[in-house]
mmCIF file of C-alpha atoms in Angstrom:
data_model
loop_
_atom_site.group_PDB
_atom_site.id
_atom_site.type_symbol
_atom_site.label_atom_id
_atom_site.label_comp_id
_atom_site.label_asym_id
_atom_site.label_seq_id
_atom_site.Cartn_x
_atom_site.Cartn_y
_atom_site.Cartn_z
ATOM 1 C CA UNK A 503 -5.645 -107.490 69.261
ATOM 2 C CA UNK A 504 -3.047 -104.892 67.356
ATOM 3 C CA UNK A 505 -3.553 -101.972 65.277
ATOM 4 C CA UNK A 506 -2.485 -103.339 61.619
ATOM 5 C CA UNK A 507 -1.603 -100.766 58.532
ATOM 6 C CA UNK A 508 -3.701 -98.083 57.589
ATOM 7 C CA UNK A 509 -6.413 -99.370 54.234
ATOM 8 C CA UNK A 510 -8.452 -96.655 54.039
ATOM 9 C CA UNK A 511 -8.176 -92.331 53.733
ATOM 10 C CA UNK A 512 -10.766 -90.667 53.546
ATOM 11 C CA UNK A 513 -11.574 -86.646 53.646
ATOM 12 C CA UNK A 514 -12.454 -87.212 57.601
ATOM 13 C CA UNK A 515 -11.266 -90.348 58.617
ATOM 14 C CA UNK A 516 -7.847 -92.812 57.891
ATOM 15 C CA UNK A 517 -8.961 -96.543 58.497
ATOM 16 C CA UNK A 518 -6.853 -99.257 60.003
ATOM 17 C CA UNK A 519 -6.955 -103.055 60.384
ATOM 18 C CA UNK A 520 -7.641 -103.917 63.833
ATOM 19 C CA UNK A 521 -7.250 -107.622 65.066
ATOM 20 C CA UNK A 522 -8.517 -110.592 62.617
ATOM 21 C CA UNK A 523 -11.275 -109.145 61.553
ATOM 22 C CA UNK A 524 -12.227 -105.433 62.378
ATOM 23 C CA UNK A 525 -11.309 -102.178 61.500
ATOM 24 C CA UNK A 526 -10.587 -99.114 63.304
ATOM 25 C CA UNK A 527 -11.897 -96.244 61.943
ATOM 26 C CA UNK A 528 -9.466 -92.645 63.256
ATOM 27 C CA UNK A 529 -10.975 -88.975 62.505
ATOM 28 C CA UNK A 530 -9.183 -86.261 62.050
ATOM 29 C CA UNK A 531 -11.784 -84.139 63.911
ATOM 30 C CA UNK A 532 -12.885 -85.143 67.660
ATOM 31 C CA UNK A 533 -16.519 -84.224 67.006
ATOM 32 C CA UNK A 534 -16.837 -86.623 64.174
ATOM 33 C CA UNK A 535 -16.038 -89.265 66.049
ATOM 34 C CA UNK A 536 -18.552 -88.541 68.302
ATOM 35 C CA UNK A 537 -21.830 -87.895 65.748
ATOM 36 C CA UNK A 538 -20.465 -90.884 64.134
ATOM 37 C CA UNK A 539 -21.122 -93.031 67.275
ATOM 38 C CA UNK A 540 -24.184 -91.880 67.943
ATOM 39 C CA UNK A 541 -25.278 -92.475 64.226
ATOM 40 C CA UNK A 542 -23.600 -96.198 64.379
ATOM 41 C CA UNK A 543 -25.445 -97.063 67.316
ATOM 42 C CA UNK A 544 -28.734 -96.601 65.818
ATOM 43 C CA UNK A 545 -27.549 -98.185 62.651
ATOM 44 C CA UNK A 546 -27.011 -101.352 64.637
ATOM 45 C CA UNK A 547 -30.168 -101.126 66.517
ATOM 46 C CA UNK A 548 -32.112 -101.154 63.382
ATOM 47 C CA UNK A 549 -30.150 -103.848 61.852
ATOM 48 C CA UNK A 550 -29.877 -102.702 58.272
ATOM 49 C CA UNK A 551 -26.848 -104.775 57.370
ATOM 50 C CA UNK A 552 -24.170 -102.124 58.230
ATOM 51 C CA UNK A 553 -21.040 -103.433 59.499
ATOM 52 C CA UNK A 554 -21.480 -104.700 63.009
ATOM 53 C CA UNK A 555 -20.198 -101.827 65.627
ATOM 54 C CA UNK A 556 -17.930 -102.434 68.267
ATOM 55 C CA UNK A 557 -17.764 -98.449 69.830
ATOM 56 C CA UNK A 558 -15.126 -96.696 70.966
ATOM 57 C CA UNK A 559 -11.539 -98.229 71.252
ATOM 58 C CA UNK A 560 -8.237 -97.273 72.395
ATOM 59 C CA UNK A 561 -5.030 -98.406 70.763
ATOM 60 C CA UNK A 562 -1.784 -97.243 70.375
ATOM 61 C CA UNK A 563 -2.351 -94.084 70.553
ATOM 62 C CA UNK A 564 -4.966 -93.909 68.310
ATOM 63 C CA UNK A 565 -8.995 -93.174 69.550
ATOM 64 C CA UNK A 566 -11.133 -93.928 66.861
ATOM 65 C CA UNK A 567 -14.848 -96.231 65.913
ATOM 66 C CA UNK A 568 -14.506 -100.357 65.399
ATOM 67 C CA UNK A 569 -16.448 -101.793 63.130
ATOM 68 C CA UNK A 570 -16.580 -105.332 61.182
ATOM 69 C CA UNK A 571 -14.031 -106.040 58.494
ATOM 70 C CA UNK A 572 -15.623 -106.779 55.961
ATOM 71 C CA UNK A 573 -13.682 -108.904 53.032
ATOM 72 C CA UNK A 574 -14.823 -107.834 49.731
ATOM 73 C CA UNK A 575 -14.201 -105.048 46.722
ATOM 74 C CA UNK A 576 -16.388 -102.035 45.971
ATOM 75 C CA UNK A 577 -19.401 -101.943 43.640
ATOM 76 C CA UNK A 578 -17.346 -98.899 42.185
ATOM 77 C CA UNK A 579 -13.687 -100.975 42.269
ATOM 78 C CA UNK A 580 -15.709 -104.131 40.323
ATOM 79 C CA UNK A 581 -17.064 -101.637 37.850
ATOM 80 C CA UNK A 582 -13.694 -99.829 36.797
ATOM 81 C CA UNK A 583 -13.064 -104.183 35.918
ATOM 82 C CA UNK A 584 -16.261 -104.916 34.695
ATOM 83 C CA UNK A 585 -17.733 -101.737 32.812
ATOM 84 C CA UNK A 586 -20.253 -103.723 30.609
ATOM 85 C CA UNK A 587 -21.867 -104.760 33.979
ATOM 86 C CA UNK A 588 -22.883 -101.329 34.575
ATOM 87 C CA UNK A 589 -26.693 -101.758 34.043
ATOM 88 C CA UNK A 590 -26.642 -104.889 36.167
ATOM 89 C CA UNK A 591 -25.240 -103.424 38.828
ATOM 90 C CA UNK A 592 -27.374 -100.070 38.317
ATOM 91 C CA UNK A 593 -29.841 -102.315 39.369
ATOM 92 C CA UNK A 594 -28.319 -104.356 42.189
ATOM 93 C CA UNK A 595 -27.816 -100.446 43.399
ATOM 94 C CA UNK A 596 -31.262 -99.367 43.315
ATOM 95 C CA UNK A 597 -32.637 -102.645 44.626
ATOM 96 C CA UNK A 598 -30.568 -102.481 47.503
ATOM 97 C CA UNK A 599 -31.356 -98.706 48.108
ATOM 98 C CA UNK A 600 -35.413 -98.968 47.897
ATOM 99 C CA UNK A 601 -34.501 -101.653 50.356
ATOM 100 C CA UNK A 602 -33.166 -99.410 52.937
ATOM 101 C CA UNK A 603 -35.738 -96.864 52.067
ATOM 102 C CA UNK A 604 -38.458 -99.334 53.655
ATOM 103 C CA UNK A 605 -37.123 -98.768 57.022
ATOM 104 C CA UNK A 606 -38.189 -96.047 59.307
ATOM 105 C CA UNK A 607 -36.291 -93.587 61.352
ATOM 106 C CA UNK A 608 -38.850 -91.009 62.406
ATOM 107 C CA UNK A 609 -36.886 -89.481 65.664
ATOM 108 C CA UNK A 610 -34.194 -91.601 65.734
ATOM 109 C CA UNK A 611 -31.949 -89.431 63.298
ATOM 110 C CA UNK A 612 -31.944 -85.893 62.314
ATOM 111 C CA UNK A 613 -34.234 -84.658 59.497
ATOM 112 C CA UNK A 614 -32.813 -84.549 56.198
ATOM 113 C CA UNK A 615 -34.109 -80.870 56.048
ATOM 114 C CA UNK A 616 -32.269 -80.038 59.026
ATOM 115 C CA UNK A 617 -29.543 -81.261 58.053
ATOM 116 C CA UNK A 618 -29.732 -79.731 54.753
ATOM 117 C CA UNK A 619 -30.738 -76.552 56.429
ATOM 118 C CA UNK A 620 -27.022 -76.378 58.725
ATOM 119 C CA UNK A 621 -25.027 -77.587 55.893
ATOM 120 C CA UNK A 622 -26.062 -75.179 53.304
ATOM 121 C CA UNK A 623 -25.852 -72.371 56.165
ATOM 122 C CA UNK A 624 -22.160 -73.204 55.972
ATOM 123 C CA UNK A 625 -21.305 -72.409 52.087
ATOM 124 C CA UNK A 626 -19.039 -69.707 51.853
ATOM 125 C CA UNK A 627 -18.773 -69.782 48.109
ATOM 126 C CA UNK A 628 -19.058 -66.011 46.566
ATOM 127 C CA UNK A 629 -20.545 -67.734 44.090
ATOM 128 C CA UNK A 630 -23.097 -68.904 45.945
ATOM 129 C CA UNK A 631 -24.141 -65.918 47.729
ATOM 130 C CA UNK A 632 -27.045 -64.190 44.924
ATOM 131 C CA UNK A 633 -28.797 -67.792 45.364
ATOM 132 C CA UNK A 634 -28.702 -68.325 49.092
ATOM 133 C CA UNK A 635 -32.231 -66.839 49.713
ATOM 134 C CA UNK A 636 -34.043 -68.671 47.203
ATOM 135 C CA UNK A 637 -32.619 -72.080 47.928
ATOM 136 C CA UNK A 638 -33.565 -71.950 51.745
ATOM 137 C CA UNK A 639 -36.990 -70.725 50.673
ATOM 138 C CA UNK A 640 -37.442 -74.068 48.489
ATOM 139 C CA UNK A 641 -35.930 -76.297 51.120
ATOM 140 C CA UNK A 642 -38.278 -74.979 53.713
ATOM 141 C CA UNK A 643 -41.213 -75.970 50.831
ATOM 142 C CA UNK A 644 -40.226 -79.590 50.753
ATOM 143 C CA UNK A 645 -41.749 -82.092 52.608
ATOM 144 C CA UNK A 646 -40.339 -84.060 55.471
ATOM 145 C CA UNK A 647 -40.650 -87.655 55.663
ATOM 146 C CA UNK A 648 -39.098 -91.073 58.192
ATOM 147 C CA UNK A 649 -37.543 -93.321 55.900
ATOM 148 C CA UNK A 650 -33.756 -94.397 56.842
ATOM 149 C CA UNK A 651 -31.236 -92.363 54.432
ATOM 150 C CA UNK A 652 -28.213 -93.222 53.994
ATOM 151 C CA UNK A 653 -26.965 -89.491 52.678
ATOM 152 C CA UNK A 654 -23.966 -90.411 50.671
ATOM 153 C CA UNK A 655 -25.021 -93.861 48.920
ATOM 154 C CA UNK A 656 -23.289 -94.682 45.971
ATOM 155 C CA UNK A 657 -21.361 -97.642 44.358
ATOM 156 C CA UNK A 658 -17.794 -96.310 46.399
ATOM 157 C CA UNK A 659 -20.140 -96.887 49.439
ATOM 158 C CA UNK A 660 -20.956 -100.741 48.899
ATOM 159 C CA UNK A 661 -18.872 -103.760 49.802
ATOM 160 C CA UNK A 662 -19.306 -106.803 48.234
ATOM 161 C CA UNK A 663 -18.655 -109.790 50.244
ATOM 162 C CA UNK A 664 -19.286 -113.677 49.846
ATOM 163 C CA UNK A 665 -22.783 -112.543 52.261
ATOM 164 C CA UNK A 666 -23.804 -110.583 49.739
ATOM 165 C CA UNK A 667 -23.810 -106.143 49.424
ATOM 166 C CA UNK A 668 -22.668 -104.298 52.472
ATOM 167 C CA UNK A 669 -23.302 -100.800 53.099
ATOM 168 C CA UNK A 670 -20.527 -98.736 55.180
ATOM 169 C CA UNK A 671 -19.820 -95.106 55.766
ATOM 170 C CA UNK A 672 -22.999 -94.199 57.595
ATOM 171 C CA UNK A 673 -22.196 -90.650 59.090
ATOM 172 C CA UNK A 674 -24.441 -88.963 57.007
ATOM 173 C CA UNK A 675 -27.713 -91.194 57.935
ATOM 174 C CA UNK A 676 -30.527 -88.989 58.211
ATOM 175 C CA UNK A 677 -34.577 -89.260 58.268
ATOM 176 C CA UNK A 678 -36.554 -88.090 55.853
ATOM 177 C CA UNK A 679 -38.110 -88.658 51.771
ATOM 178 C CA UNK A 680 -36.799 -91.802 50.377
ATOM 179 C CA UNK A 681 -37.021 -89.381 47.047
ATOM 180 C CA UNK A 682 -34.697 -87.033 49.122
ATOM 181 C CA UNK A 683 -31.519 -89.397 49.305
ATOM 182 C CA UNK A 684 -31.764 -91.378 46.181
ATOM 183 C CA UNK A 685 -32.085 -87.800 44.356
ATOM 184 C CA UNK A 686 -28.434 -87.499 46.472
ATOM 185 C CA UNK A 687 -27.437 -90.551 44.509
ATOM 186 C CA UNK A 688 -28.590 -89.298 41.072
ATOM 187 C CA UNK A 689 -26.587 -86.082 41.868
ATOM 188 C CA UNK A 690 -23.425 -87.776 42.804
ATOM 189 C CA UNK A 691 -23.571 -90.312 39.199
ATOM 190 C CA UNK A 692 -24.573 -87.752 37.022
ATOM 191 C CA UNK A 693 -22.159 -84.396 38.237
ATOM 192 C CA UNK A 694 -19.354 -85.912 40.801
ATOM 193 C CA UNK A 695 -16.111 -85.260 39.349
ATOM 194 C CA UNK A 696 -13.595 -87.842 40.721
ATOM 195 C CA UNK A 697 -10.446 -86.353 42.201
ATOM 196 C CA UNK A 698 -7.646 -85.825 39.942
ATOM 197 C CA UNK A 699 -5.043 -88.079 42.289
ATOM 198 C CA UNK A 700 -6.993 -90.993 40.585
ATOM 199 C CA UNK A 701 -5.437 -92.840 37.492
ATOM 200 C CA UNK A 702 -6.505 -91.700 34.169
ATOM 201 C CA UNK A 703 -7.634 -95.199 33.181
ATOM 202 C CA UNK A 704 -9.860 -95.322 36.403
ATOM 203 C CA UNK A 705 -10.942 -91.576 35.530
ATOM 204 C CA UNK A 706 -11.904 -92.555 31.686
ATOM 205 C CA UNK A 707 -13.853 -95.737 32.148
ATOM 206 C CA UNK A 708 -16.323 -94.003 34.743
ATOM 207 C CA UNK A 709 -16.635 -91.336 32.433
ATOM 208 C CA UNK A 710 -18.023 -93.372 29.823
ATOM 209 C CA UNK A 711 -20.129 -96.061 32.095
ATOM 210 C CA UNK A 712 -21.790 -92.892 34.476
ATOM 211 C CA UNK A 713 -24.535 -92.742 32.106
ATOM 212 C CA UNK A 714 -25.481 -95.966 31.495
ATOM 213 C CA UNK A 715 -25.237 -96.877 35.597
ATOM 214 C CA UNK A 716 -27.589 -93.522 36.124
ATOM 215 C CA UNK A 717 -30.424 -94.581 34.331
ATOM 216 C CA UNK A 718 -29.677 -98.520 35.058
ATOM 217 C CA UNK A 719 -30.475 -96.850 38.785
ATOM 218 C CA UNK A 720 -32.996 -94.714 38.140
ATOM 219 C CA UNK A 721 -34.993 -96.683 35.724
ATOM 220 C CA UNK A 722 -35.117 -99.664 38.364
ATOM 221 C CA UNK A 723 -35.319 -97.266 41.662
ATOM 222 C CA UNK A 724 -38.273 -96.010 40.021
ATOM 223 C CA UNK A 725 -40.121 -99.131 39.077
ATOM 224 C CA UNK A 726 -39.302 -100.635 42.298
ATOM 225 C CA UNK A 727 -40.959 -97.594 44.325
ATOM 226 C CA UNK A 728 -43.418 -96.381 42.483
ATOM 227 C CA UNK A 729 -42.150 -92.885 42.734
ATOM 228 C CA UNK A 730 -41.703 -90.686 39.706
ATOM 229 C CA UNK A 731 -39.222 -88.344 38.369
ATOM 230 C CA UNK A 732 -40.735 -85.022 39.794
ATOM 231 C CA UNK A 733 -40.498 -86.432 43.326
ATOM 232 C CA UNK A 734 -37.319 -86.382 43.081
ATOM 233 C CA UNK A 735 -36.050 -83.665 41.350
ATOM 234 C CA UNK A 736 -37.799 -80.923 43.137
ATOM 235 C CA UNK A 737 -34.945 -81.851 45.624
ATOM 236 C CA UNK A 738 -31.872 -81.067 43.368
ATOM 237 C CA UNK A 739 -31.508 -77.445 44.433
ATOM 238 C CA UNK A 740 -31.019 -77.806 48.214
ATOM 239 C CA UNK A 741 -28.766 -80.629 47.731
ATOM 240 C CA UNK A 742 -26.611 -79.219 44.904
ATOM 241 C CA UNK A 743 -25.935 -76.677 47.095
ATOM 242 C CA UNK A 744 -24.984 -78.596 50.018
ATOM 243 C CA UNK A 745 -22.408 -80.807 48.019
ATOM 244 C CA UNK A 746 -20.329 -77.025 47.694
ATOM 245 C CA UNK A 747 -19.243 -77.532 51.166
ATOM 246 C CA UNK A 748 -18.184 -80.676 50.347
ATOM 247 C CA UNK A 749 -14.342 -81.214 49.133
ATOM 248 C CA UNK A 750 -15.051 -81.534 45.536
ATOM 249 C CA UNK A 751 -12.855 -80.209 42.777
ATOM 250 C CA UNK A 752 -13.331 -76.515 41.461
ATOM 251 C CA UNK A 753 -14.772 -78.569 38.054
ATOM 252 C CA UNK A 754 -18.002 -79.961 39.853
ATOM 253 C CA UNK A 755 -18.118 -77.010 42.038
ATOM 254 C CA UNK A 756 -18.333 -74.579 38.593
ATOM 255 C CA UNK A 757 -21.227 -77.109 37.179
ATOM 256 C CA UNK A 758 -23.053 -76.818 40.112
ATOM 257 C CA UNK A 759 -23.162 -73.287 40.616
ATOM 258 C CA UNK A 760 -24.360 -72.861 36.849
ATOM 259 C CA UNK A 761 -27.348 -75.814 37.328
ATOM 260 C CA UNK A 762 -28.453 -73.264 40.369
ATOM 261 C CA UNK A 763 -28.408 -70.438 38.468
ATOM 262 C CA UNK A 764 -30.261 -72.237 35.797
ATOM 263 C CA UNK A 765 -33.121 -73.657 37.746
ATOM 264 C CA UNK A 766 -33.187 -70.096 39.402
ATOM 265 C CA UNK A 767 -33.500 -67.754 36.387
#
């Protein structure tokens, strides 16, 4: 088994083929690699339908995490194709998220408050700064919860292959309020500006189906769960501010500092 050509770069991690049918995924930063592990191997004990995880390997110099290769385009990569599929696969989304919402991970993963709590503890925005107080105060008012989250699910973040959806990229996973994470997704469709490296043509036709796949989502996630809007939109502050220490451009970092200020004033 060989290390193949690099298919993947990501902002932490460049991913490689490894053998006939893995990958190898290489971090640029050591400690990654190792909450990443730890993360995967709970994954794969609760048997979510992750990728299947190998561990640690060794190859040609390289140290990184193997995991399953699996054979199949993005949700997002079919929707730049197919943009009048966007409500059906708003749907297919939010079914397949309330599904991972019905598993528990009380103890197994960090809280998503926690998490929330160190990562917003980190922004060194100026911006930022006249706001800091008041969004810890209404994190620490939130409630906690043990539902699986996935912490960065979106349609960039599931595979389709010939077994059906397949959800990778699991370092964020955390426990906590199913409302929590899929208020994360609502974030990312309705504010994330994609980077500017992209083609214009791939650029333009999520512009104009992000609207239509948002409420496709929420409409269904909502219906499916039972939960309503205010459940999850009392988390938008804390994680609008945690997505500034994120490497987003200066555009989505501008419109999120002014929805803080808003909901603040």
């Amino acid at each position: 088994m060989g290390l193949g050509e690099r298919i993947g770069r990501g902002n932490t991690a460049d991913i490689y083929v490894l053998g006939a049918d893995q990958v190898l995924k290489v971090f640029r930063d050591p400690k990654l690699l190792e909450l990443e592990q730890g993360i995967s191997n709970i994954i794969e004990e609760l048997a979510v339908g992750a990728p299947k995880f190998y561990g640690n390997v060794e190859i040609d110099g390289f140290a990184g995490l193997a995991y399953e290769r699996i054979m199949g385009p993005s949700m997002l990569e079919i929707l730049m194709g197919k943009p009048e599929q966007a409500v059906e696969y708003g749907r297919q989304l939010a079914q397949l998220h309330a599904k991972l919402h019905s598993v528990k991970a009380s103890g197994r993963l960090q809280s998503i408050k926690s998490r929330l709590a160190d990562t917003i503890s980190l922004i060194r925005h100026v911006g930022f700064e006249p706001f800091r107080e008041a969004v810890e105060s209404r994190l620490s008012d939130l409630p906690a919860g043990e539902h699986l989250c996935h912490g960065d699910f979106h349609p960039g973040n599931v595979l389709l292959s010939q077994q059906g959806p397949v959800v990778i990229d699991w370092m964020t996973a955390v426990c906590g309020p199913a409302q929590a994470d899929a208020a994360r997704t609502i974030l990312i469709l309705r504010h994330a500006v994609l980077p500017a490296e992209l083609p214009e043509v791939v650029r333009q036709t999520f512009a104009e189906i992000r609207t239509v796949l948002l409420q496709s989502y929420e409409d269904t996630y909502l219906e499916l769960t039972g939960y309503n809007r205010e459940e999850l939109t009392k988390w938008e502050l804390p994680l609008m501010a945690a997505r500034l220490v994120e490497s987003v451009p200066e555009e989505e970092q501008r419109t999120l500092l002014a929805l803080i200020q808003r909901q603040l004033s």
